[in-house]
Amino acid sequence: MRRFLFLRMKNFYPVIFFILFITLTCCDKKNSLRKSTGTDSAYFYFSKVKLVDKVPDKVTFLNNALQHLQDEYDTLQPILWDYKIYYHDILKEYDTSFYYADKLLQNGIREKDTLQIAKGYYRLAKNHLYQDDHFEVLKKMYLSQQFYLYGMDSINAGKRLVELGIAQRRLGDFIGSQNSQVKALQLFDNFSDSTYFLSIYNNLAISYRQLNDLEEAIDEYKNALVYSKNRVDSNSVLNNIANLYADLEEYDKALSIFENVLPQTDNNFLGYRIKDNYYFTQWLNDQQPASIDSLEFVLLQRLKNNDQIGLMASYDHLTQVYQKEQPIKALNYAEKYYEQAKATNNPTDQIRALKYMIALAPAENAQNYSLRFIQLDDSLIDARSNAKNVFAKIKYDEEQKLEQINSLEKLSAQQQIALLKSSNQRNIAIFLGILIIGASGFVIYYIRQKAKKKRIREIHKTEARISKRIHDELANDLYRLMTALENLNAPEKLELLDKLEDIYFRTRDISRENLPVKTNQEYSKEVQDMLSQMTPKSAHIYLIGIQEVNWDKISEEAKITIFRVLQELMVNMKKHSKASIISFNFKTENAKLQINYNDNGVGLQPNTLKKGKGLDNVENRMESIGGSFKFQTGNQGGFSVELIIPF
């Protein structure tokens, strides 16, 4: 089973120590089933659970089974707890399900059972999900997938990553969500459950749409469509694709999709959602009153069916429809939209409704709406910022805080007195010495950096010059020789021509690889075009966060080096990897650019783990700009690289 570890070591030391402790001691666990004298009776009641239909009756039999367990270490006990968690969640008895989920977790820790710990964290995450506490979902789901990874259960680790990505998206961390979904894809190489693939591509599409990358969102929805196994799923995905075409003002494409889907829809929540979007797109296209009447009809049906989410969409669309011609009516719908968004605890829609209300309301009311908008928008920004930093908070657990407190308490009173008695002259002398050394060091560093930049520029110029000479002299001479050979009648001509053609194309490829790199405003596009062109037709590449990087902060030498390094990684992948999924994740933090490369190819065998010439080139280039380079491969394949480039 494939094993991937996506743990960022420097941010999660407490988690690592905890996992190592569990793993190093798990061999002491007794694998034999420990049965108490009451186990047979407990199994009797447990067998009754599947024979009854009502959930309260199932819970009663589970309680009876637990009562007949006389040994607190009986291995049937955590199984019964897990069933109780599931059924108490159905009954919405969340305090009880939380109690048993915590017991399941603590039992796993006591038994040094990595997979039971993973399940405990998962059950706690689901409990928080049912109570809309998405920050806790994020933390617990992250820990669950980490323990599943360490327990070599890559399928369950991938499932938890899918749910982690959904939690990140709900909290507004769209790039983080994309990253989690791509990692899940890499873990699902040999997994056939289409439900999770549908969810992955659906969430990738939603994240791209939130980031306003509509074309990419359409592509991901089309990927999701491949895994839609029933009419409901297919219609839902097609509805989303049509909406994106409407956002792009490609109304003919949108209406064509809607018209193909509408005959297959029922008069349910999804059916009215598709109809509402269809009639609104019609209105956007031709502004006809018939579309408005149809939108009003859908609203009435949603009110009748108490469709809480659908009502927000209807109020939104009708506000836009009446905004110019009947502003008072539009304001009425905007206010209903706002109240409905509050009732469903949806801050994003509340902000959208407030924008309408500010534009439509009289001046005296618009001011109050503006204050509400500012407060809500600030809180939403804070929430999204917290979501992006939630992993960093994990390292500040109680154990680390306690360790810091203990280390501070070890400072003795004598040490503090000794520090106070240090002479002023000595302090001044030390300060001046440090200042002189620092200034000298800075001058030396500045001179060396200037020389290094000059050396890097010369290397890049030399590469370009060699490339030009290869193309202008060697490649052209080869081409002329090939042309001349075509006029010969010798039997060996065809074989010789094939060899020369191969040499010609390899020479041309070397030349292209060393063409000058644009380091101006088009640099980001230059990188994306290069990576896309070098991706084999059989593979899918994901570029995450590249648009978020402020490339202006990075020097010209570093940009060229980054371009060449990424080019080298792609060449290495094409030669050796056979990957079908490749991802580059760009992230800036603490005045450093971090680029993480991952693929699901054949990787390298651990006992032969070494760098070839290509990876040596990568390392040498990174050292030339003061960066760092680390690579890693999984036991069953896959290859990952971490690049760190200081600004």
XYZ file of C-alpha atoms in Angstrom:
647
model
C 0.000 0.000 0.000
C 1.352 3.388 -0.987
C 2.678 5.546 1.825
C 2.992 9.317 1.655
C 4.038 11.627 4.497
C 3.014 15.217 3.835
C 3.899 16.395 7.362
C 5.817 19.640 7.512
C 8.379 18.634 10.128
C 9.221 22.046 11.519
C 5.611 22.920 12.311
C 4.441 19.747 13.994
C 7.089 18.446 16.408
C 4.553 17.495 19.132
C 2.563 15.423 16.625
C 5.729 13.704 15.374
C 6.928 12.807 18.878
C 3.473 11.455 19.716
C 3.349 9.318 16.545
C 6.871 7.971 17.152
C 5.971 7.041 20.718
C 2.895 5.152 19.556
C 4.782 3.365 16.755
C 7.838 2.360 18.799
C 5.671 0.802 21.484
C 2.934 -0.733 19.332
C 4.817 -4.035 19.104
C 3.997 -4.617 22.795
C 0.299 -4.741 22.032
C -1.346 -8.150 22.510
C -2.980 -9.186 19.274
C -5.046 -12.019 20.678
C -8.721 -11.334 21.380
C -9.182 -10.756 25.096
C -12.509 -12.199 26.147
C -14.126 -11.771 29.521
C -16.559 -14.258 30.984
C -19.401 -12.060 29.761
C -18.206 -11.767 26.155
C -20.600 -14.422 24.850
C -23.576 -12.518 26.276
C -22.194 -9.266 24.908
C -21.930 -10.803 21.423
C -25.500 -12.037 21.762
C -26.807 -8.498 22.318
C -24.460 -7.112 19.653
C -25.903 -9.552 17.089
C -29.401 -8.183 17.837
C -28.398 -4.678 16.666
C -28.669 -5.574 12.978
C -32.034 -7.279 13.469
C -33.919 -4.146 14.588
C -34.787 -1.129 12.446
C -35.316 1.691 14.944
C -32.171 3.513 16.013
C -33.183 3.804 19.740
C -33.625 0.000 19.817
C -30.156 -0.448 18.331
C -28.702 1.807 21.037
C -30.476 -0.238 23.746
C -28.910 -3.487 22.528
C -25.494 -1.818 22.345
C -25.881 -0.630 25.946
C -26.804 -4.163 27.028
C -23.748 -5.532 25.233
C -21.473 -3.038 27.012
C -22.981 -3.925 30.398
C -22.092 -7.601 29.889
C -18.409 -6.849 29.259
C -16.636 -7.530 32.551
C -13.090 -6.937 31.293
C -12.273 -3.281 30.566
C -9.673 -4.420 28.025
C -12.071 -6.589 26.006
C -11.423 -5.891 22.305
C -15.159 -5.919 21.594
C -15.514 -2.737 23.658
C -14.092 -0.195 21.136
C -16.225 -1.794 18.401
C -19.358 -1.212 20.499
C -18.273 2.372 21.214
C -17.840 3.003 17.486
C -21.376 1.770 16.755
C -22.773 3.939 19.572
C -20.997 7.011 18.193
C -22.591 6.438 14.791
C -26.147 5.947 16.098
C -25.988 8.777 18.653
C -24.963 11.099 15.807
C -28.060 9.986 13.879
C -30.168 10.808 16.953
C -28.357 14.188 17.182
C -27.214 13.299 20.704
C -23.854 14.930 20.089
C -22.700 15.154 23.725
C -23.035 11.386 24.062
C -21.324 10.635 20.734
C -18.483 13.005 21.705
C -18.061 11.151 25.012
C -17.643 7.783 23.289
C -15.454 9.212 20.495
C -13.082 10.549 23.146
C -13.098 7.146 24.908
C -12.256 5.485 21.584
C -9.321 7.878 21.112
C -8.003 7.453 24.656
C -8.284 3.666 24.386
C -6.242 3.763 21.177
C -3.536 5.825 22.891
C -3.467 3.419 25.858
C -3.315 0.371 23.568
C -0.717 2.007 21.266
C -3.068 1.273 18.349
C -2.288 3.777 15.573
C -5.369 3.003 13.464
C -7.734 3.232 16.444
C -6.241 6.641 17.284
C -6.879 7.676 13.669
C -10.508 6.509 13.904
C -10.953 8.315 17.235
C -9.824 11.614 15.741
C -12.083 10.982 12.727
C -15.155 10.383 14.921
C -14.408 13.564 16.877
C -14.053 15.489 13.598
C -17.472 14.253 12.411
C -18.995 15.241 15.761
C -17.668 18.789 15.326
C -18.905 18.818 11.710
C -22.490 18.086 12.795
C -22.216 21.061 15.170
C -20.739 23.375 12.480
C -17.420 23.809 14.318
C -15.241 23.695 11.210
C -12.020 24.807 12.925
C -12.154 21.715 15.137
C -13.061 19.615 12.085
C -9.876 20.924 10.462
C -7.660 20.017 13.431
C -9.112 16.573 14.142
C -9.346 15.561 10.480
C -5.715 16.568 9.971
C -4.596 14.394 12.908
C -6.763 11.514 11.695
C -5.200 11.460 8.221
C -1.696 11.710 9.701
C -2.239 8.641 11.899
C -3.809 6.725 9.000
C -0.709 7.537 6.943
C 1.570 6.324 9.686
C -0.536 3.185 10.035
C 0.059 2.466 6.312
C -3.664 2.876 5.516
C -3.373 5.186 2.513
C -7.015 4.737 1.426
C -8.474 6.002 4.707
C -5.780 8.704 4.819
C -6.959 9.834 1.372
C -10.609 9.854 2.493
C -9.754 12.021 5.480
C -7.759 14.372 3.221
C -10.857 14.830 1.050
C -12.880 15.830 4.124
C -10.016 18.007 5.372
C -10.036 19.854 2.041
C -13.797 20.403 2.322
C -13.319 21.917 5.804
C -10.559 24.194 4.470
C -12.832 25.346 1.640
C -15.697 26.088 4.029
C -13.329 28.231 6.102
C -12.103 30.130 3.025
C -8.654 28.527 2.644
C -9.129 27.699 -1.032
C -5.469 27.128 -1.907
C -5.035 24.864 1.120
C -8.150 22.980 0.042
C -6.733 22.438 -3.457
C -3.503 21.132 -1.975
C -5.341 18.589 0.211
C -7.468 17.372 -2.704
C -4.420 16.859 -4.957
C -2.667 14.879 -2.200
C -5.796 12.740 -1.856
C -5.710 12.040 -5.604
C -2.131 10.828 -5.273
C -3.123 8.437 -2.466
C -6.045 6.999 -4.464
C -3.981 5.378 -7.243
C -5.502 1.928 -6.697
C -8.849 3.052 -5.274
C -12.050 2.536 -7.255
C -14.751 4.311 -5.200
C -16.060 6.967 -7.600
C -17.800 8.846 -4.757
C -14.523 10.232 -3.458
C -13.193 11.139 -6.916
C -16.453 12.989 -7.598
C -16.027 14.864 -4.328
C -12.357 15.690 -5.027
C -12.963 17.176 -8.470
C -16.114 18.945 -7.285
C -14.183 20.622 -4.465
C -11.293 21.527 -6.746
C -13.805 23.182 -9.083
C -15.457 25.133 -6.250
C -12.048 26.359 -5.026
C -11.031 27.462 -8.526
C -14.348 29.297 -8.877
C -13.819 31.099 -5.569
C -10.352 32.109 -6.805
C -12.049 33.414 -9.999
C -10.288 30.888 -12.249
C -13.485 29.961 -14.105
C -11.922 28.080 -17.023
C -10.025 25.772 -14.657
C -13.204 25.304 -12.606
C -15.047 24.114 -15.742
C -12.274 21.596 -16.450
C -12.497 20.171 -12.920
C -16.300 19.904 -13.121
C -15.835 17.967 -16.366
C -13.483 15.624 -14.497
C -16.179 15.235 -11.824
C -18.729 14.392 -14.518
C -16.694 11.290 -15.445
C -17.261 9.906 -11.926
C -20.972 10.799 -11.713
C -22.662 7.396 -11.559
C -26.315 8.487 -11.360
C -28.643 11.048 -12.922
C -28.798 13.253 -9.816
C -25.015 13.655 -9.579
C -24.672 14.257 -13.325
C -27.425 16.897 -13.360
C -25.883 18.677 -10.371
C -22.458 18.852 -12.034
C -23.917 19.953 -15.403
C -25.869 22.689 -13.606
C -22.592 23.997 -12.139
C -20.860 23.919 -15.533
C -23.753 25.852 -17.114
C -23.573 28.468 -14.331
C -19.859 28.979 -15.026
C -20.527 29.520 -18.734
C -23.175 32.080 -17.712
C -20.585 33.815 -15.493
C -18.324 33.953 -18.566
C -21.286 35.456 -20.506
C -21.283 32.472 -22.874
C -25.054 32.247 -22.613
C -25.641 29.992 -25.640
C -23.434 27.264 -24.139
C -25.079 27.654 -20.732
C -28.635 27.519 -22.087
C -27.823 24.516 -24.263
C -26.678 22.543 -21.207
C -29.709 23.613 -19.168
C -32.100 22.621 -21.963
C -30.551 19.138 -22.142
C -30.778 18.674 -18.361
C -34.272 20.115 -17.703
C -36.270 17.167 -19.177
C -34.488 14.855 -16.707
C -35.223 16.922 -13.578
C -37.859 16.274 -10.927
C -39.795 18.809 -8.872
C -37.427 18.588 -5.915
C -34.727 20.830 -4.438
C -32.232 20.042 -7.222
C -34.890 20.363 -9.920
C -35.926 23.840 -8.799
C -32.257 24.849 -8.430
C -31.632 23.957 -12.088
C -34.841 25.689 -13.225
C -34.011 28.825 -11.253
C -30.532 29.026 -12.807
C -31.981 28.350 -16.281
C -34.610 31.112 -16.056
C -32.040 33.553 -14.628
C -29.618 32.794 -17.476
C -32.476 33.346 -19.942
C -33.120 36.746 -18.381
C -29.408 37.645 -18.540
C -29.464 36.718 -22.217
C -32.659 38.476 -23.398
C -34.150 40.448 -20.402
C -37.657 39.104 -21.194
C -40.575 39.310 -18.674
C -41.396 35.604 -19.191
C -38.151 34.679 -17.452
C -39.055 36.910 -14.482
C -42.461 35.230 -14.113
C -40.730 31.834 -14.106
C -38.293 32.993 -11.412
C -41.233 34.142 -9.251
C -42.876 30.727 -9.751
C -39.725 28.916 -8.559
C -39.627 31.160 -5.473
C -43.204 30.173 -4.555
C -42.341 26.475 -4.893
C -39.277 26.887 -2.693
C -41.336 28.674 -0.035
C -43.877 25.852 -0.164
C -41.140 23.204 0.220
C -39.188 25.168 2.866
C -36.020 25.029 0.745
C -33.807 27.193 2.981
C -30.712 27.184 0.731
C -32.690 27.531 -2.480
C -34.553 30.586 -1.157
C -31.279 32.519 -0.944
C -30.596 31.889 -4.643
C -34.126 32.991 -5.607
C -33.894 36.200 -3.571
C -30.440 36.917 -5.052
C -31.656 36.461 -8.649
C -34.849 38.490 -8.176
C -32.905 41.322 -6.547
C -30.740 41.559 -9.677
C -33.751 41.297 -11.991
C -35.612 44.220 -10.379
C -32.561 46.303 -9.450
C -32.780 48.797 -12.323
C -36.485 48.958 -13.148
C -38.104 48.467 -9.710
C -35.522 49.336 -6.998
C -38.074 49.267 -4.138
C -39.083 45.723 -5.019
C -35.421 44.797 -5.444
C -34.639 46.170 -1.970
C -37.454 44.067 -0.508
C -35.946 40.915 -2.032
C -32.438 41.938 -0.893
C -33.691 42.291 2.699
C -35.317 38.848 2.510
C -32.072 37.506 1.091
C -30.171 38.963 4.062
C -32.589 37.535 6.640
C -32.480 34.106 4.991
C -28.655 34.174 4.987
C -28.693 35.021 8.700
C -31.143 32.197 9.414
C -28.834 29.690 7.675
C -25.678 31.193 9.262
C -24.114 31.991 5.893
C -21.835 35.067 6.238
C -20.789 35.070 2.565
C -24.394 35.471 1.399
C -25.063 38.023 4.150
C -22.259 40.188 2.729
C -23.623 39.771 -0.808
C -27.125 40.785 0.329
C -25.775 43.808 2.228
C -24.045 45.027 -0.940
C -27.422 45.076 -2.692
C -29.076 46.800 0.283
C -26.402 49.533 0.449
C -26.886 50.276 -3.266
C -30.716 50.265 -3.121
C -31.606 51.734 0.286
C -32.154 55.428 1.116
C -29.110 57.244 2.476
C -30.195 57.067 6.139
C -30.548 53.277 5.986
C -27.550 52.694 3.723
C -25.227 53.940 6.463
C -26.460 51.294 8.922
C -26.138 48.611 6.254
C -22.578 49.803 5.537
C -21.586 49.414 9.194
C -23.018 45.895 9.253
C -21.172 45.098 6.027
C -17.805 46.307 7.390
C -18.173 44.336 10.634
C -19.196 41.161 8.862
C -16.545 41.484 6.158
C -13.808 42.007 8.774
C -14.928 38.939 10.732
C -15.008 36.841 7.555
C -11.481 37.961 6.613
C -10.298 37.089 10.124
C -11.932 33.666 9.914
C -10.259 32.917 6.585
C -6.909 34.086 7.927
C -7.324 31.837 10.955
C -8.121 28.901 8.689
C -4.866 29.377 6.783
C -2.866 29.452 10.020
C -4.668 26.667 11.867
C -1.920 24.098 11.240
C 0.631 26.426 12.811
C -1.483 26.496 15.979
C -1.194 22.729 16.445
C 2.468 23.029 17.467
C 1.457 25.271 20.356
C -0.071 22.434 22.316
C -0.026 22.136 26.076
C 3.082 19.943 26.201
C 5.221 22.492 24.391
C 3.885 25.354 26.485
C 4.624 23.376 29.650
C 8.164 22.679 28.445
C 8.751 26.391 27.873
C 7.443 27.263 31.336
C 9.693 24.640 32.962
C 12.757 25.874 31.106
C 12.126 29.431 32.294
C 11.743 28.306 35.907
C 15.201 26.677 35.790
C 16.895 30.056 35.655
C 18.303 30.427 39.123
C 18.366 33.628 41.127
C 22.182 33.480 41.162
C 22.352 33.584 37.372
C 20.112 36.655 37.301
C 22.267 38.421 39.950
C 25.434 37.596 37.992
C 23.957 39.148 34.875
C 23.061 42.335 36.765
C 26.640 42.697 38.104
C 28.210 42.723 34.646
C 30.184 45.963 34.218
C 29.000 48.721 31.871
C 32.440 48.943 30.299
C 32.441 45.268 29.441
C 28.968 45.604 27.916
C 30.075 48.576 25.843
C 33.227 46.754 24.696
C 31.217 43.697 23.694
C 28.702 45.898 21.892
C 31.422 47.727 19.953
C 33.114 44.431 19.106
C 29.875 42.969 17.841
C 29.167 46.125 15.855
C 32.601 46.025 14.185
C 32.365 42.315 13.457
C 28.824 42.737 12.164
C 29.769 45.628 9.908
C 32.772 43.714 8.583
C 30.662 40.648 8.027
C 28.051 42.691 6.176
C 30.675 44.228 3.871
C 32.187 40.805 3.142
C 28.745 39.332 2.595
C 27.765 42.184 0.264
C 30.933 41.780 -1.812
C 30.483 38.010 -2.038
C 26.811 38.310 -2.998
C 27.643 40.825 -5.674
C 30.336 38.508 -7.036
C 27.962 35.520 -6.848
C 25.265 37.407 -8.807
C 27.810 38.347 -11.431
C 28.963 34.711 -11.640
C 25.372 33.469 -12.007
C 24.683 36.004 -14.772
C 27.819 34.831 -16.597
C 26.691 31.199 -16.280
C 23.267 32.047 -17.729
C 24.874 34.045 -20.551
C 27.237 31.144 -21.256
C 24.346 28.672 -21.358
C 22.462 30.889 -23.799
C 25.582 31.402 -25.938
C 26.309 27.662 -26.076
C 22.667 27.024 -26.908
C 22.787 29.526 -29.765
C 25.981 28.057 -31.129
C 24.553 24.524 -30.944
C 21.523 25.680 -32.884
C 23.255 28.022 -35.356
C 26.308 25.885 -36.123
C 25.969 22.240 -35.145
C 22.215 21.802 -35.688
C 22.216 23.673 -38.996
C 25.288 21.741 -40.228
C 23.513 18.502 -39.361
C 20.420 19.650 -41.223
C 22.460 20.516 -44.329
C 24.179 17.120 -44.127
C 20.785 15.388 -43.896
C 19.605 17.296 -46.980
C 22.710 16.305 -48.901
C 22.336 12.645 -47.936
C 18.809 12.534 -49.320
C 20.278 12.707 -52.838
C 22.358 9.545 -52.292
C 21.197 6.064 -53.330
C 23.290 4.033 -50.887
C 21.376 1.206 -49.019
C 22.465 2.603 -45.673
C 21.019 6.031 -46.454
C 17.711 5.567 -44.556
C 19.376 4.236 -41.408
C 21.965 7.002 -41.509
C 19.282 9.649 -42.040
C 17.305 8.355 -39.051
C 20.372 8.590 -36.815
C 21.170 12.092 -38.027
C 17.558 13.176 -37.539
C 17.671 11.893 -33.961
C 20.886 13.850 -33.326
C 19.310 16.932 -34.893
C 16.199 16.845 -32.709
C 18.216 16.203 -29.543
C 20.455 19.133 -30.433
C 17.400 21.321 -31.041
C 15.882 20.258 -27.675
C 19.112 21.159 -25.849
C 19.007 24.541 -27.561
C 15.367 25.138 -26.592
C 16.028 24.206 -22.963
C 18.550 27.016 -22.704
C 16.649 29.780 -24.468
C 16.583 33.128 -22.617
C 13.965 33.356 -19.839
C 11.602 36.337 -19.585
C 11.941 37.720 -16.037
C 9.546 40.646 -16.449
C 5.801 40.765 -15.677
C 5.268 37.734 -17.948
C 7.514 35.487 -15.807
C 4.631 33.634 -14.122
C 3.041 32.857 -17.505
C 6.445 31.804 -18.865
C 6.801 29.254 -16.029
C 3.239 27.946 -16.489
C 3.685 27.595 -20.263
C 6.976 25.718 -19.843
C 5.524 23.291 -17.273
C 2.408 22.687 -19.371
C 4.428 22.056 -22.551
C 6.722 19.588 -20.763
C 3.823 17.617 -19.235
C 3.225 14.321 -21.088
C -0.218 13.861 -22.652
C -0.865 10.941 -20.280
C -0.343 13.083 -17.158
C -2.292 15.847 -15.373
C -0.411 18.744 -13.784
C -1.692 20.967 -10.930
C -0.124 24.376 -10.248
C -1.270 25.601 -6.829
C -0.571 29.082 -5.502
C 1.640 30.308 -8.370
C -0.590 33.352 -8.903
C -0.241 34.290 -5.213
C 3.562 34.709 -5.431
C 4.877 38.290 -5.641
C 7.574 37.610 -8.239
C 8.730 41.247 -8.118
C 10.414 40.493 -4.767
C 12.609 37.796 -6.323
C 15.846 38.728 -8.109
C 16.373 38.166 -11.821
C 19.121 35.592 -11.123
C 16.844 33.649 -8.776
C 13.972 33.701 -11.316
C 16.186 32.220 -14.036
C 17.514 29.611 -11.615
C 13.989 28.662 -10.470
C 12.917 28.313 -14.116
C 15.884 26.031 -14.899
C 15.345 23.960 -11.738
C 11.654 23.370 -12.516
C 12.642 22.538 -16.091
C 15.200 20.022 -14.769
C 12.572 18.399 -12.521
C 10.194 18.001 -15.458
C 12.978 16.479 -17.608
C 13.785 14.074 -14.751
C 10.086 13.186 -14.438
C 9.729 12.473 -18.180
C 12.830 10.275 -18.215
C 12.250 8.222 -15.075
C 8.920 8.793 -13.304
C 6.040 7.554 -15.501
C 3.780 9.757 -13.341
C 0.131 10.422 -14.131
C -0.372 13.192 -11.536
C 2.145 16.007 -10.982
C 1.694 18.951 -8.625
C 3.663 22.114 -7.860
C 2.631 24.010 -4.712
C 4.008 27.583 -4.443
C 3.968 29.294 -1.036
C 5.663 32.397 0.403
C 6.419 32.558 4.106
C 8.993 34.394 6.263
C 10.698 36.080 3.274
C 11.143 32.718 1.552
C 9.553 31.083 -1.467
C 8.760 27.410 -0.915
C 8.023 25.169 -3.910
C 6.853 21.612 -3.260
C 6.907 19.161 -6.177
C 5.030 15.841 -5.934
C 4.305 13.078 -8.425
C 2.839 9.588 -8.189
C 5.445 7.946 -10.420
C 7.672 4.941 -9.819
C 9.935 6.870 -7.430
C 13.284 5.538 -6.261
C 13.996 2.430 -4.208
C 15.074 3.403 -0.643
C 18.163 1.157 -0.783
C 19.337 2.909 -3.956
C 18.252 6.417 -3.004
C 20.790 8.743 -4.640
C 20.880 11.712 -6.923
C 21.689 11.420 -10.606
C 23.176 14.141 -12.771
C 19.798 15.851 -13.163
C 19.204 16.167 -9.418
C 22.863 17.161 -8.898
C 22.242 20.022 -11.341
C 19.165 21.039 -9.323
C 21.158 21.049 -6.082
C 24.051 23.028 -7.571
C 21.693 25.635 -9.036
C 19.859 26.025 -5.698
C 23.148 26.461 -3.815
C 24.195 29.194 -6.257
C 21.313 31.431 -5.049
C 21.519 30.465 -1.376
C 18.528 28.124 -1.572
C 18.007 24.579 -0.367
C 16.852 21.357 -2.019
C 15.415 18.202 -0.423
C 13.912 15.179 -2.115
C 12.022 12.138 -0.825
C 10.472 8.988 -2.228
C 7.835 6.628 -0.831
C 8.314 2.892 -0.215
C 5.826 2.068 -2.959
C 6.722 4.894 -5.342
C 6.014 8.580 -5.687
C 8.608 11.354 -5.648
C 8.606 14.713 -3.864
C 10.976 17.693 -3.798
C 11.051 20.735 -1.532
C 12.754 23.893 -2.803
C 13.387 26.880 -0.501
C 14.467 30.190 -2.087
C 15.171 33.246 0.109
C 14.012 36.632 -1.207
